[in-house]
Structure formats: structure tokens, C-alpha cells
Short mmCIF file of C-alpha atoms in Angstrom, two decimals:
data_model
loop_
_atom_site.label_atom_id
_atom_site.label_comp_id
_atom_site.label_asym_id
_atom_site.label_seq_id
_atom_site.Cartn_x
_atom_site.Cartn_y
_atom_site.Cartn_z
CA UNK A 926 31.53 69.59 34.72
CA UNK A 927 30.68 67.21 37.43
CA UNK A 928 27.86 67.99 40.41
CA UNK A 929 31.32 68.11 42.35
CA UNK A 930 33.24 69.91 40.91
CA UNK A 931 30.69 72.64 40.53
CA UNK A 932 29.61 72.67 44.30
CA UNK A 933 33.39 73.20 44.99
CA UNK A 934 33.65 76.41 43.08
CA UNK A 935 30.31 77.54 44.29
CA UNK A 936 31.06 77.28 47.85
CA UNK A 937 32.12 80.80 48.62
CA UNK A 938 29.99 82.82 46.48
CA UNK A 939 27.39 84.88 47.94
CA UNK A 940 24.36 83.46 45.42
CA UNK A 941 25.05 79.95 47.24
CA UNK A 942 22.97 81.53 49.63
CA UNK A 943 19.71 81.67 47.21
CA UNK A 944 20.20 78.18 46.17
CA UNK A 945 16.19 77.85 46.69
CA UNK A 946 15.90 79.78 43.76
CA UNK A 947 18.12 77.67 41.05
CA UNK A 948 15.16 76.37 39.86
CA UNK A 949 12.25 76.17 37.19
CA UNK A 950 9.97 78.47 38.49
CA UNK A 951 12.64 81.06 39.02
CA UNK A 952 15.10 80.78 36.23
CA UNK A 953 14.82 81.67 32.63
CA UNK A 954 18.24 80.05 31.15
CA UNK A 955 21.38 80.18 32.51
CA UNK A 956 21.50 81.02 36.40
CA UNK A 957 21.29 85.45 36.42
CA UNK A 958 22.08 84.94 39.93
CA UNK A 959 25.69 83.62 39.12
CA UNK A 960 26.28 85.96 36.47
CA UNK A 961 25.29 88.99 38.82
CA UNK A 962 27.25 87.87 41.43
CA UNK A 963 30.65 87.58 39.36
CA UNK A 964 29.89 91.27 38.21
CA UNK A 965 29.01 92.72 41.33
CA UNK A 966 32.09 91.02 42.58
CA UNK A 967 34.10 92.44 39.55
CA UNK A 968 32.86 95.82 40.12
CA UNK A 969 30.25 96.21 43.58
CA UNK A 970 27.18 98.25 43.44
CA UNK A 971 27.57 101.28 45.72
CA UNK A 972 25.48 100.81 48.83
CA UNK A 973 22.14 103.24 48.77
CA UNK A 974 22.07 104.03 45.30
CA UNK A 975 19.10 103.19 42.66
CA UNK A 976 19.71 100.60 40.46
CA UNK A 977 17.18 100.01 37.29
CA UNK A 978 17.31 96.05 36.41
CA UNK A 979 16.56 96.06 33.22
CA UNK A 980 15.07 92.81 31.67
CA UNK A 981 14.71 91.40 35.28
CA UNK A 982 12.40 88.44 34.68
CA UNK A 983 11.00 86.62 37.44
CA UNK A 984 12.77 89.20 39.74
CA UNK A 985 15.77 87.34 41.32
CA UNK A 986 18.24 89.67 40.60
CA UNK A 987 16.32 92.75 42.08
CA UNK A 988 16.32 90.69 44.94
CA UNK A 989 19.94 89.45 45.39
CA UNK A 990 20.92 93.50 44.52
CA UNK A 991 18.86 94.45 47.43
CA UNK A 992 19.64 92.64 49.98
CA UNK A 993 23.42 92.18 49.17
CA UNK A 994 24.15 95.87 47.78
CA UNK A 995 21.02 97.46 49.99
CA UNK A 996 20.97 99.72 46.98
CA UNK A 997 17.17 100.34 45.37
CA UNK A 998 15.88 98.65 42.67
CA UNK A 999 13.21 99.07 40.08
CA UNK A 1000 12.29 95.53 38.63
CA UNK A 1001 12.21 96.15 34.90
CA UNK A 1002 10.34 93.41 32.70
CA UNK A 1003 8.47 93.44 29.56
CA UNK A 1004 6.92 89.87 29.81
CA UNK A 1005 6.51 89.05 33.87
CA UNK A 1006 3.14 90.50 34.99
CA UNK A 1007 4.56 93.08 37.76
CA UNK A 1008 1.60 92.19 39.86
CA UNK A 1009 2.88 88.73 40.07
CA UNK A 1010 7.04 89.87 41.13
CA UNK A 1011 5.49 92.58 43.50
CA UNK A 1012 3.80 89.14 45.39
CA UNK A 1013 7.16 87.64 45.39
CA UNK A 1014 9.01 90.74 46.73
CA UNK A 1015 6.89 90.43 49.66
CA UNK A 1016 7.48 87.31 50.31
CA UNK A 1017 11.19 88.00 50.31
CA UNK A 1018 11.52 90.50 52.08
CA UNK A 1019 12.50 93.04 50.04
CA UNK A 1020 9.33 94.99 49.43
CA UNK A 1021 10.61 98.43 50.39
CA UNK A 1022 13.34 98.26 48.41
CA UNK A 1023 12.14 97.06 44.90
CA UNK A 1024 9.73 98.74 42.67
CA UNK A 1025 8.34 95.98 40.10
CA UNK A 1026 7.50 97.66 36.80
CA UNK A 1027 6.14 96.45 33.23
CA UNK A 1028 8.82 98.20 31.17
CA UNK A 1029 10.03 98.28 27.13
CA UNK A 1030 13.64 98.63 26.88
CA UNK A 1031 13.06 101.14 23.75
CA UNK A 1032 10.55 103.14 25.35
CA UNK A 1033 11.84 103.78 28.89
CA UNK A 1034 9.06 105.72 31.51
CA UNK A 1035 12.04 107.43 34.03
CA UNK A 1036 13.44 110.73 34.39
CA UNK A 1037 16.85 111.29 32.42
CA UNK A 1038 19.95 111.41 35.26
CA UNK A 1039 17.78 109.25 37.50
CA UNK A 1040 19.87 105.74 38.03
CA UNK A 1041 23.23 105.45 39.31
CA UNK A 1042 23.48 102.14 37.91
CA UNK A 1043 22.00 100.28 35.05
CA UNK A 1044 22.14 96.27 35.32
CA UNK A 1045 20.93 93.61 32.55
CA UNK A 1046 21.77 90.39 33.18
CA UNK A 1047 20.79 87.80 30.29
CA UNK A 1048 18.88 90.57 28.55
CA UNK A 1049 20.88 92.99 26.63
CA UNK A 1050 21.36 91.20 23.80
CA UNK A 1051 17.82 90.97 22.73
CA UNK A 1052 17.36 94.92 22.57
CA UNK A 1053 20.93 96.26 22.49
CA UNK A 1054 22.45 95.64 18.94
CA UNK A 1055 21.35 98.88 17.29
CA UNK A 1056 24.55 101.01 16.97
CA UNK A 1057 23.21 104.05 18.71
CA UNK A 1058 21.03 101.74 21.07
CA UNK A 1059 23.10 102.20 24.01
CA UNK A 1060 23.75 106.14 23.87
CA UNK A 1061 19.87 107.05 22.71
CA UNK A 1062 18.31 104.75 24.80
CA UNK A 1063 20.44 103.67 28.52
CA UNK A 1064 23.08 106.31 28.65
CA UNK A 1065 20.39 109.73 29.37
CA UNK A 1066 19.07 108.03 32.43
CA UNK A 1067 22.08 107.39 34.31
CA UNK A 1068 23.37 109.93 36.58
CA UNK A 1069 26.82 111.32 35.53
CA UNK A 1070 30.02 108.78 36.82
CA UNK A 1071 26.77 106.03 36.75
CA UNK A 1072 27.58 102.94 35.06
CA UNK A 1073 25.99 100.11 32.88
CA UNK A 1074 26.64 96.62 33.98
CA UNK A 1075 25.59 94.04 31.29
CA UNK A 1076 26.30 90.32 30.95
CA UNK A 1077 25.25 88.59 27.81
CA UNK A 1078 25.48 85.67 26.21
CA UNK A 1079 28.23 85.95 23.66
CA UNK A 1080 29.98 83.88 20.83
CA UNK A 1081 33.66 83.03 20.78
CA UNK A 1082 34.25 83.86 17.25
CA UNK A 1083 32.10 85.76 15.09
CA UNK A 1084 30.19 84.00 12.22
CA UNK A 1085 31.45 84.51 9.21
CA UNK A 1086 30.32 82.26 5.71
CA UNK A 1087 27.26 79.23 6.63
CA UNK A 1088 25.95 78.80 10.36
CA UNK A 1089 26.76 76.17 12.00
CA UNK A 1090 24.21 73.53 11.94
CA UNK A 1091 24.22 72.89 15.39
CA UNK A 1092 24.05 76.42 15.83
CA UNK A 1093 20.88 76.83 13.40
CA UNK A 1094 19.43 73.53 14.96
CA UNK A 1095 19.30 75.24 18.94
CA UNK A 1096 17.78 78.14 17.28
CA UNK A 1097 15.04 76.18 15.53
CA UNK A 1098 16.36 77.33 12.26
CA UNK A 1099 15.51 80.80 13.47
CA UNK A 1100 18.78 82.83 12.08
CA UNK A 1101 17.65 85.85 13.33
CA UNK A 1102 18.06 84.92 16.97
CA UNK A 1103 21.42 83.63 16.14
CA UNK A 1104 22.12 87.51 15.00
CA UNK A 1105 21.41 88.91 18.23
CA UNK A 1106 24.82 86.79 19.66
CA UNK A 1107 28.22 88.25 19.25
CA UNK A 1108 31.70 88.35 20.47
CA UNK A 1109 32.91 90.51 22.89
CA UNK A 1110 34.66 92.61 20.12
CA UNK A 1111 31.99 92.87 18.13
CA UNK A 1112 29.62 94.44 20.73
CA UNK A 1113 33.09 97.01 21.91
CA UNK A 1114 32.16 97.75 18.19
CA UNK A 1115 28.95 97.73 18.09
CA UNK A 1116 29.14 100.10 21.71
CA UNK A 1117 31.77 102.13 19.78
CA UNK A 1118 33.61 105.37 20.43
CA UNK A 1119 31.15 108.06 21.81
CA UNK A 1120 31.05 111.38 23.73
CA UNK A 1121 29.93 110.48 27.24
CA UNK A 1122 30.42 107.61 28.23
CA UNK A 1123 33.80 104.85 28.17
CA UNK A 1124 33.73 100.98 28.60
CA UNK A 1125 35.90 100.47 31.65
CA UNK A 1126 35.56 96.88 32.06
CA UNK A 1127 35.09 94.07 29.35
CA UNK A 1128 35.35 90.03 29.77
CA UNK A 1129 34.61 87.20 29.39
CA UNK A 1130 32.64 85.85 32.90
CA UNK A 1131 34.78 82.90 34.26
CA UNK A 1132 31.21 81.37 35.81
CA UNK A 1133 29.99 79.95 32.15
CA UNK A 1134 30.05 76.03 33.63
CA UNK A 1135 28.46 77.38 36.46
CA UNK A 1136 25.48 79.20 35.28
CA UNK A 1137 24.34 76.87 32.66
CA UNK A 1138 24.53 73.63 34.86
CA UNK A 1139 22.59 75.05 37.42
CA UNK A 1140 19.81 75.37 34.61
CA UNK A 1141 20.51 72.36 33.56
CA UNK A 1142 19.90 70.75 37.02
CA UNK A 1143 16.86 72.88 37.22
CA UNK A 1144 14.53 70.66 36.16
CA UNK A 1145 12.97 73.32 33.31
CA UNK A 1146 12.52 71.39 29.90
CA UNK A 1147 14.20 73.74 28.21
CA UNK A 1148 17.32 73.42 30.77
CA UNK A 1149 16.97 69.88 29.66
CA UNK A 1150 17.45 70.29 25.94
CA UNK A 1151 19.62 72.91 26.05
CA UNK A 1152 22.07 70.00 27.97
CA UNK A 1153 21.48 68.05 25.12
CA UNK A 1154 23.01 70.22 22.46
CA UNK A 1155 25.82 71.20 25.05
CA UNK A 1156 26.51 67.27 25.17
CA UNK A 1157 26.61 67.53 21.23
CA UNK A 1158 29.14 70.48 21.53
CA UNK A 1159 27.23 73.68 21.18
CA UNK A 1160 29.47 75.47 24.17
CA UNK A 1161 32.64 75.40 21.98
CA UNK A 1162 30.69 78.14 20.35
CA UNK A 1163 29.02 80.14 23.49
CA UNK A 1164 30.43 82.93 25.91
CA UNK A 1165 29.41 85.07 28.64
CA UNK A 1166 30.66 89.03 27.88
CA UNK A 1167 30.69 91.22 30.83
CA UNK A 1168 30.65 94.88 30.15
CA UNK A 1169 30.92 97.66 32.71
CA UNK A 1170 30.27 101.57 30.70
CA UNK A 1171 30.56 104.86 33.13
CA UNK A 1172 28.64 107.64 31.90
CA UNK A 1173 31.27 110.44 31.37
CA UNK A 1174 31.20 114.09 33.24
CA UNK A 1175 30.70 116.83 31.04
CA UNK A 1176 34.15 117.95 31.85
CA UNK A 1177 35.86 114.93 30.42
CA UNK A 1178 34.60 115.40 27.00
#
């Protein structure tokens, strides 16, 4: 996709205004801020409530939730000193409304019922893919009617039989990386049928282009190879999934 043709589609979204932040020292693969965006567009945060952003990296999409949803955020990241995000935070403008935090997706520090929404952007994948992940470990601390809302990289078919070598040559030979990527129907299995909580929104994310030219253009070296296997046709195989799960009232199961 051209510069062009990528500025045109961009124009009205509300992460054109963070543009400043498309870059190396605030991205950590494809752009979070255009994923967020096409969920919060997809289904909005409600304005006011607490929001954990889980896997929130350099802290860009605390941000963007905070000043576009005013909701509060705590800044969840395992390898981003929180000393370093809390400078940032001040800097932005958003200091009184987002708590950064050193935080293990599998061992979770909050009070259960606390968040009305959960949000991983770019992250899920790398903890999520344990079959009862999702109800042990995210579904007791959102509030009842709270919701989850994840966007992942995905695949568009599910490997079956020998990798792909281009596949095994992105991941450095590294095959169990490649098993933390999936199709959208293999992580509505993987999520599976449970008391408490239903998926009411899953997709594919229409920004794909989007997101991973801006890291491309971002001048980060690995932006830079990862256009070079995209030239070689890795993003026939690649997806975004979008999934939006409501924890269930204890009168609807």
C-alpha cells in the first residue's frame, strides 16, 4: 500500500491525532494505536470507567484511552520499567488518569470485580493460549456486564502438516513463537463455551495495511525487516483478530 493511499484512509481516524508517536521509540510492531482505535470504534469504552491495559508497552494506548474515552487506566507491562511510562504520562498529560504498573499477566495484583474493561492490544497472544487462561486468569477481575477487548495478531488458516519456510524464517526458526499465532476460529475454540462470560464480537480488524506500514515507516530495524519478509509475501499468511467477551451476570447462567 502506497504512502497515499494510506494517508487517505487515515485521515479521519482519531489516532491521526498522535501521529508523533508512530515511531521507534514508541512502537513495538505494528501501530497499537490503530488497532485500539478500530476497536474502540467497533465497540467505545464507556466514559469514567477503569480500564486495565494489559501488556501496554511503552504506554501509548493508556494514553489514547484516557484522553479519548476519559475512562482510568492502569498501565500494565511486564518488560517497560513503570518508572520510565510514569515520566511519559507526565509529559502527556495524562498523569491523573493512568496508573503505570510492572505487572505478569499470570499473576495479576488487583481485586477480583475491579475493571469494567480489560484491553490488550498486540499482547494476548503471548499469554492467552492456555484453554482455561481466559476464565482463571482475566474473567474474576472484571466487574459483571465488563468486557475484554483483545486484538491479536492472527493467521488466516491454521497450520496444519510442515511450516512454511517463510513462516519459520521470520521466526528465526523459533516454532514455538509461531504456536502462539492462530486463526480467529481457533482462539473462539481455544476461548470456548463457558459459564460467565460470551464472545459478543469477533473479526478480523480491517486496519492490517495500516498498522504494519506505519511500523514499517517507523524507522525501528525491526519495522525494517519485518517489510522485507512482507515484500517476500509473509502477509498472505497474517491477520489481525478482534475479540470483544462480556463477563456474564449471575442471572444469565
Amino acid at each position: 500500500m502506497s504512502k497515499e493511499m494510506n494517508s487517505g484512509m487515515n485521515k479521519n481516524k482519531r489516532c491521526e491525532k498522535y501521529r508523533e508517536f508512530f515511531s521507534k521509540e514508541y512502537l513495538m510492531g505494528p501501530n497499537s494505536l490503530q488497532l485500539l482505535d478500530e476497536m474502540m470504534t467497533k465497540y467505545p469504552l464507556k466514559e469514567g470507567g477503569r480500564v486495565l491495559d494489559l501488556g501496554a508497552g511503552r504506554g501509548i494506548t493508556s494514553m489514547f484511552m484516557a484522553k479519548e474515552a476519559k475512562v482510568d487506566v492502569f498501565a500494565a507491562e511486564l518488560w517497560i520499567s513503570p518508572t520510565e511510562n510514569a515520566k511519559d504520562f507526565l509529559k502527556w498529560g495524562v498523569a491523573d488518569r493512568v496508573i503505570p504498573m510492572r505487572v505478569d499477566a499470570n499473576d495479576m495484583p488487583f481485586a477480583q470485580g475491579y475493571f469494567d474493561a480489560i484491553v490488550s492490544i498486540d499482547a494476548f497472544h503471548y499469554f492467552g493460549n492456555e484453554k482455561n487462561y481466559f476464565q482463571d486468569k482475566i474473567l474474576p477481575y472484571l466487574k459483571e456486564d465488563g468486557v475484554a477487548i483483545i486484538a491479536m495478531p492472527s493467521l488466516k488458516k491454521e497450520i496444519e502438516g510442515p511450516i512454511p519456510e517463510l513462516l519459520l524464517e521470520w521466526f528465526e526458526g523459533d516454532e514455538s513463537e509461531i504456536n502462539l499465532f492462530h486463526t480467529r476460529e481457533r482462539w473462539l475454540e481455544i476461548l470456548g463455551e463457558n459459564k460467565g462470560y460470551e464472545v459478543v464480537m469477533d473479526f478480523d480488524l480491517d486496519c492490517f495495511d495500516e498498522a504494519w506500514n506505519d511500523w514499517f515507516e517507523s524507522g525501528h530495524k525491526y519495522g525494517i525487516k519485518d517489510k522485507e519478509f512482507f515484500d517476500r509475501g509473509l502477509g498472505d499468511y497474517l491477520s489481525f483478530v478482534g475479540l470483544v467477551i462480556r463477563r456474564q451476570k449471575k442471572n444469565e447462567y
